[in-house]
Short mmCIF file of C-alpha atoms and ligand atoms in Angstrom, two decimals:
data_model
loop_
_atom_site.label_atom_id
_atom_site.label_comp_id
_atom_site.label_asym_id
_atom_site.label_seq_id
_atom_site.Cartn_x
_atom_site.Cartn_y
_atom_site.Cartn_z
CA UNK A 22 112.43 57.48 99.46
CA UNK A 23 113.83 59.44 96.40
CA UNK A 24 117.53 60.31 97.02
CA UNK A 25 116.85 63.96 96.79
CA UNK A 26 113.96 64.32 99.26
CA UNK A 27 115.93 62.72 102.07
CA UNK A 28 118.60 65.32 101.60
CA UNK A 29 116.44 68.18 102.06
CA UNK A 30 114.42 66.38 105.29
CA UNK A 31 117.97 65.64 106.59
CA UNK A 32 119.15 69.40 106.04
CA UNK A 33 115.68 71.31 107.25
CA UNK A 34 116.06 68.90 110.77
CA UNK A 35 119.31 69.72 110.61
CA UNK A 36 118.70 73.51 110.37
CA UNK A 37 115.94 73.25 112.89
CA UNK A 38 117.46 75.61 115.24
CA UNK A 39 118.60 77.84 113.07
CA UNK A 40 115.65 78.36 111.88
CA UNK A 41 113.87 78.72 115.40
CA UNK A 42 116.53 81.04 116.36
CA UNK A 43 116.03 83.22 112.88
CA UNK A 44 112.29 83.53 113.83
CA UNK A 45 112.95 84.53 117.38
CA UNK A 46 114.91 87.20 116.07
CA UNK A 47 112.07 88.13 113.57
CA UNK A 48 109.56 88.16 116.30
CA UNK A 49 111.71 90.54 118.28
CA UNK A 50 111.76 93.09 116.04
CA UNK A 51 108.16 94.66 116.03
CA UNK A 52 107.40 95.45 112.68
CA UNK A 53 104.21 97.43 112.07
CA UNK A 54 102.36 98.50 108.97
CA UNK A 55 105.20 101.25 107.59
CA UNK A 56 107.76 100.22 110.18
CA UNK A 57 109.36 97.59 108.43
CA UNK A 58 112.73 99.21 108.21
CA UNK A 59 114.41 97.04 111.06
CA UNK A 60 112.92 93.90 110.39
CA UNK A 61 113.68 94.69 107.06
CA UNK A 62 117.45 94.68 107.73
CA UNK A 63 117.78 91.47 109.65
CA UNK A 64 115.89 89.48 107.33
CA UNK A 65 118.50 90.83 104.98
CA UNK A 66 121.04 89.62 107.15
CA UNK A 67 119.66 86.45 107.12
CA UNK A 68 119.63 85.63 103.47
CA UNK A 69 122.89 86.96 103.17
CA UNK A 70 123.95 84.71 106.07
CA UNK A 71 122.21 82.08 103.95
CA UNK A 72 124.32 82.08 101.07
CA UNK A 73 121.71 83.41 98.54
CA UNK A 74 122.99 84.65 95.64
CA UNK A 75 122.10 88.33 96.16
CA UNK A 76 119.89 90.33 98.25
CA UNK A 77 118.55 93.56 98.22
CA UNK A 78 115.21 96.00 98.99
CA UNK A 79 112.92 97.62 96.20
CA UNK A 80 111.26 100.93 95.77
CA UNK A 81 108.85 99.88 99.31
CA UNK A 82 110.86 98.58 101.73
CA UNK A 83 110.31 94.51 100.29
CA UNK A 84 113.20 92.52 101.36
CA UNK A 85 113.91 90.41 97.64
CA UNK A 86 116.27 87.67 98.13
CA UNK A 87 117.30 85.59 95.11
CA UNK A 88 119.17 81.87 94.78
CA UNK A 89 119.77 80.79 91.27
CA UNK A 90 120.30 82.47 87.64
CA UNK A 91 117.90 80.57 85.60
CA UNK A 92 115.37 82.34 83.22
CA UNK A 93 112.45 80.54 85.22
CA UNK A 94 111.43 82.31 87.88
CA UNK A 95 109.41 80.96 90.93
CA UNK A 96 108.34 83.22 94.55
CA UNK A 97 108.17 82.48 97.36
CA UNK A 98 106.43 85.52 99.62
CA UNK A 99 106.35 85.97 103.07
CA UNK A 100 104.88 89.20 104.46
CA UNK A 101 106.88 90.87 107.36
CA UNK A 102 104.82 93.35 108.68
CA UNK A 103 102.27 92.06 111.50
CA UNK A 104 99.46 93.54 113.67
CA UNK A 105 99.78 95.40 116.89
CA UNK A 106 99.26 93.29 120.39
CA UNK A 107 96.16 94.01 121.28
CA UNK A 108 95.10 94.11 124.72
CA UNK A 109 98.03 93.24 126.79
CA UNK A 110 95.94 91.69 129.55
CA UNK A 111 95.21 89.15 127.05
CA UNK A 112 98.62 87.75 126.77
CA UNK A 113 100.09 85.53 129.52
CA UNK A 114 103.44 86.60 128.51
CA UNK A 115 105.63 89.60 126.37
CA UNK A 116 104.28 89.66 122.92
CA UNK A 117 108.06 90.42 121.33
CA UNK A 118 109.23 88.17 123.42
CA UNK A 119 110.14 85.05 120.58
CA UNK A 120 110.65 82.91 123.30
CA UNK A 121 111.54 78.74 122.10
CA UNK A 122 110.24 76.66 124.50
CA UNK A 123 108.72 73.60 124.81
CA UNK A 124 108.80 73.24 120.84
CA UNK A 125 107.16 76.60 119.91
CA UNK A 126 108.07 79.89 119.12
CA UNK A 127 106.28 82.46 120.80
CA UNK A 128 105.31 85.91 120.27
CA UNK A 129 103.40 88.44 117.37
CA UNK A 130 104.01 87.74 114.04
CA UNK A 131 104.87 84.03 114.68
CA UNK A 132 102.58 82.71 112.85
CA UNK A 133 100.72 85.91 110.72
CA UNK A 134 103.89 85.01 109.35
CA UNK A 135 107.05 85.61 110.02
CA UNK A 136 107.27 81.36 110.63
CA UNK A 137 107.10 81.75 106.68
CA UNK A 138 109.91 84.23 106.75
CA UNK A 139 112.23 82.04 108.42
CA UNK A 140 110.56 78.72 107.18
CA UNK A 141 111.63 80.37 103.53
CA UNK A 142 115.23 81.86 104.50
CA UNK A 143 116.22 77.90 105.28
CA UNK A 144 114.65 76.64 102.10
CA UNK A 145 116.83 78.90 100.23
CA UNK A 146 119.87 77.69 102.70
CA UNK A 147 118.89 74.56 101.81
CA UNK A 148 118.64 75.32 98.09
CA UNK A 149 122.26 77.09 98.02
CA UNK A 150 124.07 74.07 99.65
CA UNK A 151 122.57 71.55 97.11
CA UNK A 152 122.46 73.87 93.73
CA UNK A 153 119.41 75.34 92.13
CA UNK A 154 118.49 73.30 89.31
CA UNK A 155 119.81 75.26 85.80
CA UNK A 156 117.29 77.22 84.41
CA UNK A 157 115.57 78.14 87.33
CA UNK A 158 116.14 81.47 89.91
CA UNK A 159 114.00 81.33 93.54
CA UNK A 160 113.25 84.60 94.61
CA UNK A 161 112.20 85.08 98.29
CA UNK A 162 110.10 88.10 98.90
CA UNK A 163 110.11 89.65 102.35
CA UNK A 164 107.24 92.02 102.16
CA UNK A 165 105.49 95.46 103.43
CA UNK A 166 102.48 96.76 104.20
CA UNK A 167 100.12 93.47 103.82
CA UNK A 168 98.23 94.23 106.92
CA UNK A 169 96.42 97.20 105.72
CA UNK A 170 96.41 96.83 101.94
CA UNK A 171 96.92 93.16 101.35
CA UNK A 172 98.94 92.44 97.64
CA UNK A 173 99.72 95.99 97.20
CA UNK A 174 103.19 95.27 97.89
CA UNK A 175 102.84 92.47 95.14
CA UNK A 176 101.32 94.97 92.77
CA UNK A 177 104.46 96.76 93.61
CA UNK A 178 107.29 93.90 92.57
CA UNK A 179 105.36 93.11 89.38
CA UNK A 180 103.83 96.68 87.82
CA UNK A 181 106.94 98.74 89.36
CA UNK A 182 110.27 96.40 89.43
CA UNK A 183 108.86 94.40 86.83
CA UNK A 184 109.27 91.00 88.09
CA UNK A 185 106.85 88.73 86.73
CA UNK A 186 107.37 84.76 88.22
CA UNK A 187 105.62 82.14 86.67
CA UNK A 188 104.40 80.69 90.03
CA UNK A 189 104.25 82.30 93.93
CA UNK A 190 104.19 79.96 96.93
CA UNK A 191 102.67 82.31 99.88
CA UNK A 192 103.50 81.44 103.24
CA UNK A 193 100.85 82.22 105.62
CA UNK A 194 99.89 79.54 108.21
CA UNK A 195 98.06 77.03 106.69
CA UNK A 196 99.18 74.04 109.50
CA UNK A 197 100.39 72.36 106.70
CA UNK A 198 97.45 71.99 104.51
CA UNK A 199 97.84 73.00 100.71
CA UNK A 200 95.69 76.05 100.14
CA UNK A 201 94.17 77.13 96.35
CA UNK A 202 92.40 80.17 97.27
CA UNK A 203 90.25 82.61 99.58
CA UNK A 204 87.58 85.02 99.27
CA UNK A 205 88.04 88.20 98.18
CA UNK A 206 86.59 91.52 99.84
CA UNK A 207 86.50 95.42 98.97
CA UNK A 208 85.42 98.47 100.95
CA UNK A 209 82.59 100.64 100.01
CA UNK A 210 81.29 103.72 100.99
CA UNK A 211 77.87 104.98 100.13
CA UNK A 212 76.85 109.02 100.41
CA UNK A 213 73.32 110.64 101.39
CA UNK A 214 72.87 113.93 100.35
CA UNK A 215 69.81 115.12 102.49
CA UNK A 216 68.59 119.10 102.90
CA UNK A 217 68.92 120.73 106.92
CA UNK A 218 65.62 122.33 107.93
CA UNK A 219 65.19 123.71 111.63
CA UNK A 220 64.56 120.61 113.91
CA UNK A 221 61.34 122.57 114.39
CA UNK A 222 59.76 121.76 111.14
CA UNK A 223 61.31 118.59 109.68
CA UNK A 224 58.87 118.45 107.07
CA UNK A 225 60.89 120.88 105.47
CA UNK A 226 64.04 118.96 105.05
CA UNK A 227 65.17 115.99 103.82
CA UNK A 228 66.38 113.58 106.79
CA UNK A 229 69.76 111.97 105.04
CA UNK A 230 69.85 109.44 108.33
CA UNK A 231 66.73 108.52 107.45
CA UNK A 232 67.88 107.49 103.73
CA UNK A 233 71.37 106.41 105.76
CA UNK A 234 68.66 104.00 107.70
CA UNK A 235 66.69 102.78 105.16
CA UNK A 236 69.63 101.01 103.22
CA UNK A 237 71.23 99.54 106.21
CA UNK A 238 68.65 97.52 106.97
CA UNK A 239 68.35 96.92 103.24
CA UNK A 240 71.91 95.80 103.18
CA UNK A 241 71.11 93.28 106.35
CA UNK A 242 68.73 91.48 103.54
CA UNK A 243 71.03 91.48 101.27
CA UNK A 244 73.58 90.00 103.35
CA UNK A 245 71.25 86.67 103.68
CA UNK A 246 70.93 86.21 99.54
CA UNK A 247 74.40 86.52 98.56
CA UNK A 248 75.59 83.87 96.51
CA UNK A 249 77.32 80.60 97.67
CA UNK A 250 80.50 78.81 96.22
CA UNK A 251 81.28 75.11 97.41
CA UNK A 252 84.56 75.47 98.49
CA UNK A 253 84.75 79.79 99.08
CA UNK A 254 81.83 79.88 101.03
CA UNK A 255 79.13 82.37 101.10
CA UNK A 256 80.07 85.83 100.00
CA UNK A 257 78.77 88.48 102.74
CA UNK A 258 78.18 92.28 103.77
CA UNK A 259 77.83 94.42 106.75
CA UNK A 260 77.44 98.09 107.46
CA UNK A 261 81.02 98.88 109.93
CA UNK A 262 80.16 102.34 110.36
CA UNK A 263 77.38 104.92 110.29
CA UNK A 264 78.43 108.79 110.38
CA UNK A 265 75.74 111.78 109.87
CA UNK A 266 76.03 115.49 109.89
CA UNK A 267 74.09 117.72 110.27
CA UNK A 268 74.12 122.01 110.90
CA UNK A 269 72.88 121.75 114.45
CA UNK A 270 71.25 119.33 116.76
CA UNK A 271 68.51 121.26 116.69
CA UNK A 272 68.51 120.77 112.90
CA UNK A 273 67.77 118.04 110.05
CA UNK A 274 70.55 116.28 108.91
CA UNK A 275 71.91 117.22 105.66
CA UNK A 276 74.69 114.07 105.14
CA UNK A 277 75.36 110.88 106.43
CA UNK A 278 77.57 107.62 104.76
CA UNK A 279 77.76 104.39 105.57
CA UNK A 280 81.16 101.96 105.36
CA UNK A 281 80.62 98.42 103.71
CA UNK A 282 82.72 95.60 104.40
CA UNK A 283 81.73 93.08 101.60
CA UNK A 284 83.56 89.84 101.13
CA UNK A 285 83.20 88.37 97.72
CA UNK A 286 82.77 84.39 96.72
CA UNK A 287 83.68 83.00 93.20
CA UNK A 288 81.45 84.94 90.68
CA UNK A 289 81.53 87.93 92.54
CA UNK A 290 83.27 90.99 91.14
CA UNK A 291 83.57 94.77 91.66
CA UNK A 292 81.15 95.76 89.16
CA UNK A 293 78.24 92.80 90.91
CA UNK A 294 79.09 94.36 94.24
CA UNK A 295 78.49 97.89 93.32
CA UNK A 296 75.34 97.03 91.05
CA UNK A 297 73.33 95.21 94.44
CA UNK A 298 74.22 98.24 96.54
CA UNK A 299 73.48 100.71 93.77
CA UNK A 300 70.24 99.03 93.93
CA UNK A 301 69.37 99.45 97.17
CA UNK A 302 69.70 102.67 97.33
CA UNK A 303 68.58 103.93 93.51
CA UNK A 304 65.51 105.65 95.34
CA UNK A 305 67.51 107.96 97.49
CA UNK A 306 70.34 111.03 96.48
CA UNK A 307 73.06 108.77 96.97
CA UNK A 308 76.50 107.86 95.82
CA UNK A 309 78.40 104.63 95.97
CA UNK A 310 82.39 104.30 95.70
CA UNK A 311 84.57 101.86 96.20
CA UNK A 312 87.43 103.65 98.75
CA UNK A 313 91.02 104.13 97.58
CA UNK A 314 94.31 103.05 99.94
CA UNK A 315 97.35 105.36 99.76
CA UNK A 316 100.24 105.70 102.25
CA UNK A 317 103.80 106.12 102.96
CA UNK A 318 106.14 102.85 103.04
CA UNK A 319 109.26 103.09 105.67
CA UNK A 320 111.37 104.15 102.23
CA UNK A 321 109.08 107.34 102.05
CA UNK A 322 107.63 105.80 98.63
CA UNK A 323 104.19 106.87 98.93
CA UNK A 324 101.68 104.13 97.14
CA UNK A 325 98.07 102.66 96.63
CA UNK A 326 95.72 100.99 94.88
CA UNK A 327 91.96 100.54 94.77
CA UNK A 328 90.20 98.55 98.31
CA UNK A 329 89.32 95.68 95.66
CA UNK A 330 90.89 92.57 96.71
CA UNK A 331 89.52 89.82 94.40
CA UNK A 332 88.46 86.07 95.09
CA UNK A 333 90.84 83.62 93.59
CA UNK A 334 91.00 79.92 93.52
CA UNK A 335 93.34 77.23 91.35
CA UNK A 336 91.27 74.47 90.38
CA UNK A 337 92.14 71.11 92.63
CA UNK A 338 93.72 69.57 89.16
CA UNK A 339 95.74 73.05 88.35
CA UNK A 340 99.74 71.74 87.79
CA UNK A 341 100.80 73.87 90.79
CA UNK A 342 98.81 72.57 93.02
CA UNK A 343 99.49 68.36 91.54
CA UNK A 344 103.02 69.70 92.25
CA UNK A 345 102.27 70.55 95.85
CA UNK A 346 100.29 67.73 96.55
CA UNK A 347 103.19 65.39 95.29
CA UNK A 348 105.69 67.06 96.80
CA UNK A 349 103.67 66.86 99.88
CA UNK A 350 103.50 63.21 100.09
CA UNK A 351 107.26 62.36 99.21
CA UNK A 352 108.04 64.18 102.41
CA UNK A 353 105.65 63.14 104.36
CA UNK A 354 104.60 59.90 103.23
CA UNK A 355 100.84 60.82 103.85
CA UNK A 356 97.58 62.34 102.06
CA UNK A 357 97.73 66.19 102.22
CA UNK A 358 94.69 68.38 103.21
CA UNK A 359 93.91 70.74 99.97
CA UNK A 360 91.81 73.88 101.47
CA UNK A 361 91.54 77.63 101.63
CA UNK A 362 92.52 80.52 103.71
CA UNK A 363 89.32 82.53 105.65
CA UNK A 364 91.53 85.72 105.31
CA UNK A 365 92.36 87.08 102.39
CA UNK A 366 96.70 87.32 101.48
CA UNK A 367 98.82 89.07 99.10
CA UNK A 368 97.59 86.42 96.77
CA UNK A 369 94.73 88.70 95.46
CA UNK A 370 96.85 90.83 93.32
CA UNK A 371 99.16 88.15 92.02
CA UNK A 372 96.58 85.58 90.95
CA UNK A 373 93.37 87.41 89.72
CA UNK A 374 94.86 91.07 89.08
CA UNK A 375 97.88 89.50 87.32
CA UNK A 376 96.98 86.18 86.73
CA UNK A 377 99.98 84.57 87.53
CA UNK A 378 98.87 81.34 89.87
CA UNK A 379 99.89 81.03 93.81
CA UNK A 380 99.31 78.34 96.40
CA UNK A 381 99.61 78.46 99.71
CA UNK A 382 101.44 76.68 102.21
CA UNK A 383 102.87 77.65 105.47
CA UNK A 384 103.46 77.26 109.34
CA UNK A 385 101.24 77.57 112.32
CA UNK A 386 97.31 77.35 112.53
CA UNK A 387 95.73 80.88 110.94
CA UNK A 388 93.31 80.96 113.82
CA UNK A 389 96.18 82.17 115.79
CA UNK A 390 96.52 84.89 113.26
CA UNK A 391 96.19 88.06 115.31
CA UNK A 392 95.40 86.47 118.23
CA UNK A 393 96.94 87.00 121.77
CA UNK A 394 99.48 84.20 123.03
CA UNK A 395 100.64 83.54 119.41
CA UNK A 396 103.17 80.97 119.03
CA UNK A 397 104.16 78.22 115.80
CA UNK A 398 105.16 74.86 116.16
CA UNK A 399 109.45 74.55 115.30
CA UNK A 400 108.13 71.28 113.61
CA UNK A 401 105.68 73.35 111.51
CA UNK A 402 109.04 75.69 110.46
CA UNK A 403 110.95 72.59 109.73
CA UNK A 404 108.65 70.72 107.19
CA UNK A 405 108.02 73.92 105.69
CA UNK A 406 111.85 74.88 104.66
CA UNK A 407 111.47 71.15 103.43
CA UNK A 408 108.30 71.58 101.48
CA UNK A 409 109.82 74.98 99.63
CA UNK A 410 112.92 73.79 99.15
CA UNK A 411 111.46 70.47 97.08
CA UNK A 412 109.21 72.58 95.36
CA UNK A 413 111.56 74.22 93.90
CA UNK A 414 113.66 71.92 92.82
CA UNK A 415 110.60 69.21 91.14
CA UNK A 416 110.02 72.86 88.95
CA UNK A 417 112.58 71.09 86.21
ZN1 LIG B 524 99.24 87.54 107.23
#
């Protein structure tokens, strides 16, 4: 084994509880949607604690950590806000808890991803003790508001503080695999205009439910001939909500919308996914829109973009993900798995709104993503400090 790549395995097994104990802490701190602020501060701590270079927050809350002074530039994003708990009868024990035992650590956000967090605060531990190579800067990004508007806080870094790296690694649980893209999805809302009548004599009016009905069940056909990518999957729709007015109950109904949750394969854009539902309903009085996101970060900064989250995918031979795969094996001396995430990450605004590449690699299994009893493997946070830490330095 390459000099090099046995120092960094010796110093991530070495940091193993460190790290655990950094993630515990993480997990502690319940940090929803807009209510980073305290999580936001110890993960500050932590890179400080790390020796990086310099720390600090931008205009949303994003904790932006840097190691290195090199013109190069290479990310490495974990988000920190998580979910709620859910159901608390579903959980067999406190969901802040971030209990270690038995080789895990346990609570929300472990894996949907703080584990990437604190996977990413010792690769940059790592990368202080043994030098960044010259020419290159790591920055870790601790970021906001990925729950409910996934790469707006990317959007953010790049259009806002102007930070534009060459290359992101995102961390969200992957086990271990190598992952080159997801689907992407939007949200759509389409708007009957009907005409109230008394319920007495409907012929009179024009029944928007009725319209409202007709292109749901057009919608469920549509559904079964969207297209198919190999490795994406099949792109899909469904109606997640149905709302009518009307002047009385004893009236026709004059309005009624329906919410689409579409989520897009490769080939599928915006402008396809508005044309088929624009279709569907072309004979009725009907609008369609794609809905907007806007809200308030923890720093007050209020903030949005448009619910368009596009597909990406590297190809299998694109140089970040060779790099990956190589780096992959001189750790682990075996084949790595090369896949894709079923969510969708803040990926969608840095690769196909930006066009600046990401892969993904990170700690814990995603099915545990918002799921009750969440816990990561320590293992899974130790090869993962490894695996950033070697990326990094095989950039030069
Ligand atoms: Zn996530």
């Amino acid at each position: 084994m390459e000099k090099i790549t046995a120092k960094v395995l010796q110093l991530a097994e070495g940091y193993r509880d460190v790290t655990a104990r950094n993630l515990s802490r993480l997990v502690q701190i319940k940090s929803l949607t807009g209510g980073e602020g305290e999580v936001a501060a110890e993960l500050q701590k932590q890179m400080r604690d790390a020796g990086f270079d310099d720390v600090r927050l931008d205009g949303l809350g994003s904790v932006l950590g840097r190691v290195g002074k090199g013109k190069r530039l290479l990310a490495v994003d974990a988000h920190i806000d998580t979910v709620d708990q859910g159901n608390l009868e579903n959980w067999s024990e406190e969901p802040f808890s971030g209990r270690i035992a038995n080789g895990f650590v346990h609570g929300r956000g472990s894996v949907d991803q703080k584990g990437g967090a604190a996977a990413m605060v010792t690769a940059g531990r790592i990368l202080a003790e043994l030098g960044v190579p010259d020419g290159l800067t790591v920055l870790f990004t601790g970021t906001v508001m990925e729950e409910d508007c996934d790469g707006l806080c990317w959007k953010y870094i790049i259009e806002e503080e102007k930070i534009r790296p060459e290359l992101v690694i995102i961390t969200e649980p992957t086990a271990l695999g190598i992952y080159r893209g997801h689907r992407g999805r939007m949200e759509m809302r389409v708007s009957f205009k009907g005409l109230s009548a008394h319920g007495s004599a409907p012929e009179r009016g024009k029944n928007a439910i009725y319209m409202g009905s007709r292109a749901c069940l057009e919608v469920e056909k549509l559904n079964e001939r969207l297209r198919h990518d190999d490795f994406l999957g099949k792109g899909s729709v469904t109606v997640s909500e149905f709302v009518s007015g009307s002047p009385s109950l004893c009236a026709v109904a004059d309005s009624a919308r329906i919410h689409l949750d579409r989520r897009l394969t490769a080939g599928e854009t915006k402008e396809t996914a508005l044309a088929e539902v624009r279709e569907l309903v072309c004979a009725e009085p009907a609008t369609v829109e794609v809905l907007q996101y806007r809200e308030k970060a923890y720093t007050g900064k209020e903030y949005g973009m448009e619910k368009y989250y596009p597909t990406w995918k590297l190809e299998p031979d694109h140089p970040a993900v060779a790099r990956a795969e190589n780096v992959f094996r001189s750790l682990f001396a075996r084949e790595p798995r090369v896949d894709k995430w079923t969510f969708s990450t803040n990926a969608i605004a840095i690769t196909d709104i930006h066009h600046i590449p990401c892969v993904g690699f990170g700690p814990g299994n995603e099915v545990m993503a918002h799921a009750p009893n969440e816990k990561v493997p320590v293992d899974d946070l130790v090869k993962a400090s490894a695996f950033y830490a070697l990326y990094a330095l095989r950039m030069m």
